[in-house]
Tab-separated table of C-alpha atoms in Angstrom:
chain	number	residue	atom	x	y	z
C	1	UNK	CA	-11.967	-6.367	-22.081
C	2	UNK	CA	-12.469	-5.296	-18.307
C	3	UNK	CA	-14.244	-2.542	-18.015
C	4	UNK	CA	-12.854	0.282	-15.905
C	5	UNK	CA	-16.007	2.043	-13.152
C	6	UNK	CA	-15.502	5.640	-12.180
C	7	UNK	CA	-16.417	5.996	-8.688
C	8	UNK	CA	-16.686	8.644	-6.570
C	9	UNK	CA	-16.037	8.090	-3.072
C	10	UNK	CA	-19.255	8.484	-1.789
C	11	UNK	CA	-20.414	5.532	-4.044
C	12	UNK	CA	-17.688	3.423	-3.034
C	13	UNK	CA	-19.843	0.913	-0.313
C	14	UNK	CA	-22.616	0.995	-3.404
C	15	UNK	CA	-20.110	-0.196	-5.874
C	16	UNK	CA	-18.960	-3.262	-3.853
C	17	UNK	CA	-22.707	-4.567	-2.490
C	18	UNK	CA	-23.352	-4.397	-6.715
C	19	UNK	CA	-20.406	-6.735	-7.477
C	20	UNK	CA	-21.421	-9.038	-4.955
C	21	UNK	CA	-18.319	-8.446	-2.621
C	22	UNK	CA	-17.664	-11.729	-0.822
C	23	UNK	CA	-15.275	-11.620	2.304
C	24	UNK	CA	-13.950	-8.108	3.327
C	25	UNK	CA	-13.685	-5.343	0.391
C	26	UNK	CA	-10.552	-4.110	-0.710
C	27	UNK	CA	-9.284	-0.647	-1.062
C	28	UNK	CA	-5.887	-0.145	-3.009
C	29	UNK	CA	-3.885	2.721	-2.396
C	30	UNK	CA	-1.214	3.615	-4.686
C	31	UNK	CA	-0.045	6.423	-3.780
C	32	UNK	CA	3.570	6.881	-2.644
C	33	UNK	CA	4.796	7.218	1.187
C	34	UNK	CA	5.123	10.574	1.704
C	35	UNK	CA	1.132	11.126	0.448
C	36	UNK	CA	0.006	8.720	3.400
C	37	UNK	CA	2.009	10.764	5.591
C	38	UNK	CA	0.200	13.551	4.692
C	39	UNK	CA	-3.465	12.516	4.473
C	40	UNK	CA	-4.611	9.069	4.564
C	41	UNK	CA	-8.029	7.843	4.763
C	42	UNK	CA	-9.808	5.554	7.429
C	43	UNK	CA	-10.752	1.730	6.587
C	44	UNK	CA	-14.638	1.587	7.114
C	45	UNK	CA	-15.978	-1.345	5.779
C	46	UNK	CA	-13.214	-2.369	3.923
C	47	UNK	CA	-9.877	-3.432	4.104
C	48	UNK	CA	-7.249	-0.489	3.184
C	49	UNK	CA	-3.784	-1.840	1.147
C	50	UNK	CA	-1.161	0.343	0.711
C	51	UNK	CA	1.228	-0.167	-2.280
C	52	UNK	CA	2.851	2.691	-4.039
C	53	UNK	CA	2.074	2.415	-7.811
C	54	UNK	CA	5.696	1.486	-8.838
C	55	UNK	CA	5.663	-1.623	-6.447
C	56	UNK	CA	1.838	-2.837	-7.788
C	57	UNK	CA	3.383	-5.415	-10.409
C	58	UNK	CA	5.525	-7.019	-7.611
C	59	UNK	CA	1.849	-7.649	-5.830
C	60	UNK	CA	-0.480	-8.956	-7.433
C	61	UNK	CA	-0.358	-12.261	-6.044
C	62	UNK	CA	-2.025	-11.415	-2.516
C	63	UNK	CA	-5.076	-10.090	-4.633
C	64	UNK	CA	-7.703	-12.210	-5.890
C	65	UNK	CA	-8.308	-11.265	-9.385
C	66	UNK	CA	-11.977	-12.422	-9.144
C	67	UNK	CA	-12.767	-9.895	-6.014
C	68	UNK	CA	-13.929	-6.106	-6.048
C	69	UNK	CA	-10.787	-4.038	-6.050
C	70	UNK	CA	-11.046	-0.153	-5.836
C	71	UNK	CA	-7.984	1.747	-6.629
C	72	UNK	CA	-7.477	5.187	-5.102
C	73	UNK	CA	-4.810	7.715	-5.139
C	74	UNK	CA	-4.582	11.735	-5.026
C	75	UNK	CA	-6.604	12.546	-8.218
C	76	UNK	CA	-7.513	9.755	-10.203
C	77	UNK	CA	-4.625	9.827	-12.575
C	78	UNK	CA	-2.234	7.136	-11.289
C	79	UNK	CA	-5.171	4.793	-9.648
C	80	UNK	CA	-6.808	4.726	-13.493
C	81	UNK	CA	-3.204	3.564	-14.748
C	82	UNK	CA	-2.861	0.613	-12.101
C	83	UNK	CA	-6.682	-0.134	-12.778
C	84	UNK	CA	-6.067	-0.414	-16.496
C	85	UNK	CA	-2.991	-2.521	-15.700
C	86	UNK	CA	-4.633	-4.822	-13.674
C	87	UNK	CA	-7.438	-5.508	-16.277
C	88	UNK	CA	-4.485	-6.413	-18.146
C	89	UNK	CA	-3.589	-8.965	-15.776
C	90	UNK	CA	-7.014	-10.783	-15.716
C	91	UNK	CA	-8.706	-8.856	-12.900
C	92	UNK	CA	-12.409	-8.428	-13.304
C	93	UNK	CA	-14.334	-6.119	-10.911
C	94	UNK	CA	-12.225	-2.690	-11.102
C	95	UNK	CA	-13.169	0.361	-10.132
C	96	UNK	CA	-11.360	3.968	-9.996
C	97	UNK	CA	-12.237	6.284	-6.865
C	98	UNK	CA	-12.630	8.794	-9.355
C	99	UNK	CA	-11.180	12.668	-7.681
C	100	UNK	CA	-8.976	10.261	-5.206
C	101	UNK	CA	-8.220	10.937	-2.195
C	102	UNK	CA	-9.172	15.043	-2.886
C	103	UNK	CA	-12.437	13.988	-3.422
C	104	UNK	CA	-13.030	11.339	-0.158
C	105	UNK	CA	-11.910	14.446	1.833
C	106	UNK	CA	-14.969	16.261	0.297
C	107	UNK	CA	-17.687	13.826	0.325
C	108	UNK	CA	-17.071	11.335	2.959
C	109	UNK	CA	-14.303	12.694	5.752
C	110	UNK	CA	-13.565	16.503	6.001
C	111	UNK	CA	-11.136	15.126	8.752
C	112	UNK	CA	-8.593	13.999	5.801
C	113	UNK	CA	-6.098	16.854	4.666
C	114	UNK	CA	-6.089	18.096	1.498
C	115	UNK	CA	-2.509	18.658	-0.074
């Protein structure tokens, strides 16, 4: 069984030099439109995907199960759900941006709204 990393956003570059990140890093957002209207965060160092959490299963083809994936969404709720689905699904390196998207605009950019 996959194991599931909590991450805090601050951690997040740390997590994907452990896992030996080949090719660009991959940052899953599941939350739904009207969230990335509101507050969205800024790809540095890795490539942002947005895919609401209902449409994740229709997906998972352009991922690469064998790559680092980090799921994020407002919390930590809903990106824990899609992280313990994928596991499901065969993917290996998972990790949950634990305090989502709250959190990022706390320890990494005070630029991103809270809602």
């Amino acid at each position: 069984m996959t194991t599931i990393d909590q991450i805090r956003p601050a951690q997040l570059a740390a997590w994907f030099q452990a896992q030996g990140a080949t090719g660009e890093p991959v940052v899953l957002d599941v939350r739904e439109d009207w969230e990335l209207q509101a507050a969205s965060v800024r790809a540095d160092g890795f490539k942002l995907v947005k895919i609401p959490m209902g449409d994740v299963p229709g997906h998972l083809g352009e991922f690469d199960p064998q790559q680092p994936l980090a799921i994020l969404c407002h919390h930590g709720n809903r990106s824990q759900r899609v992280a313990l689905f994928l596991a499901a699904q065969g993917f290996a390196k998972l990790a949950n941006v634990a305090g989502g998207i709250e959190a990022w605009s706390g320890e990494v950019d005070d630029s991103v709204p809270r809602y």
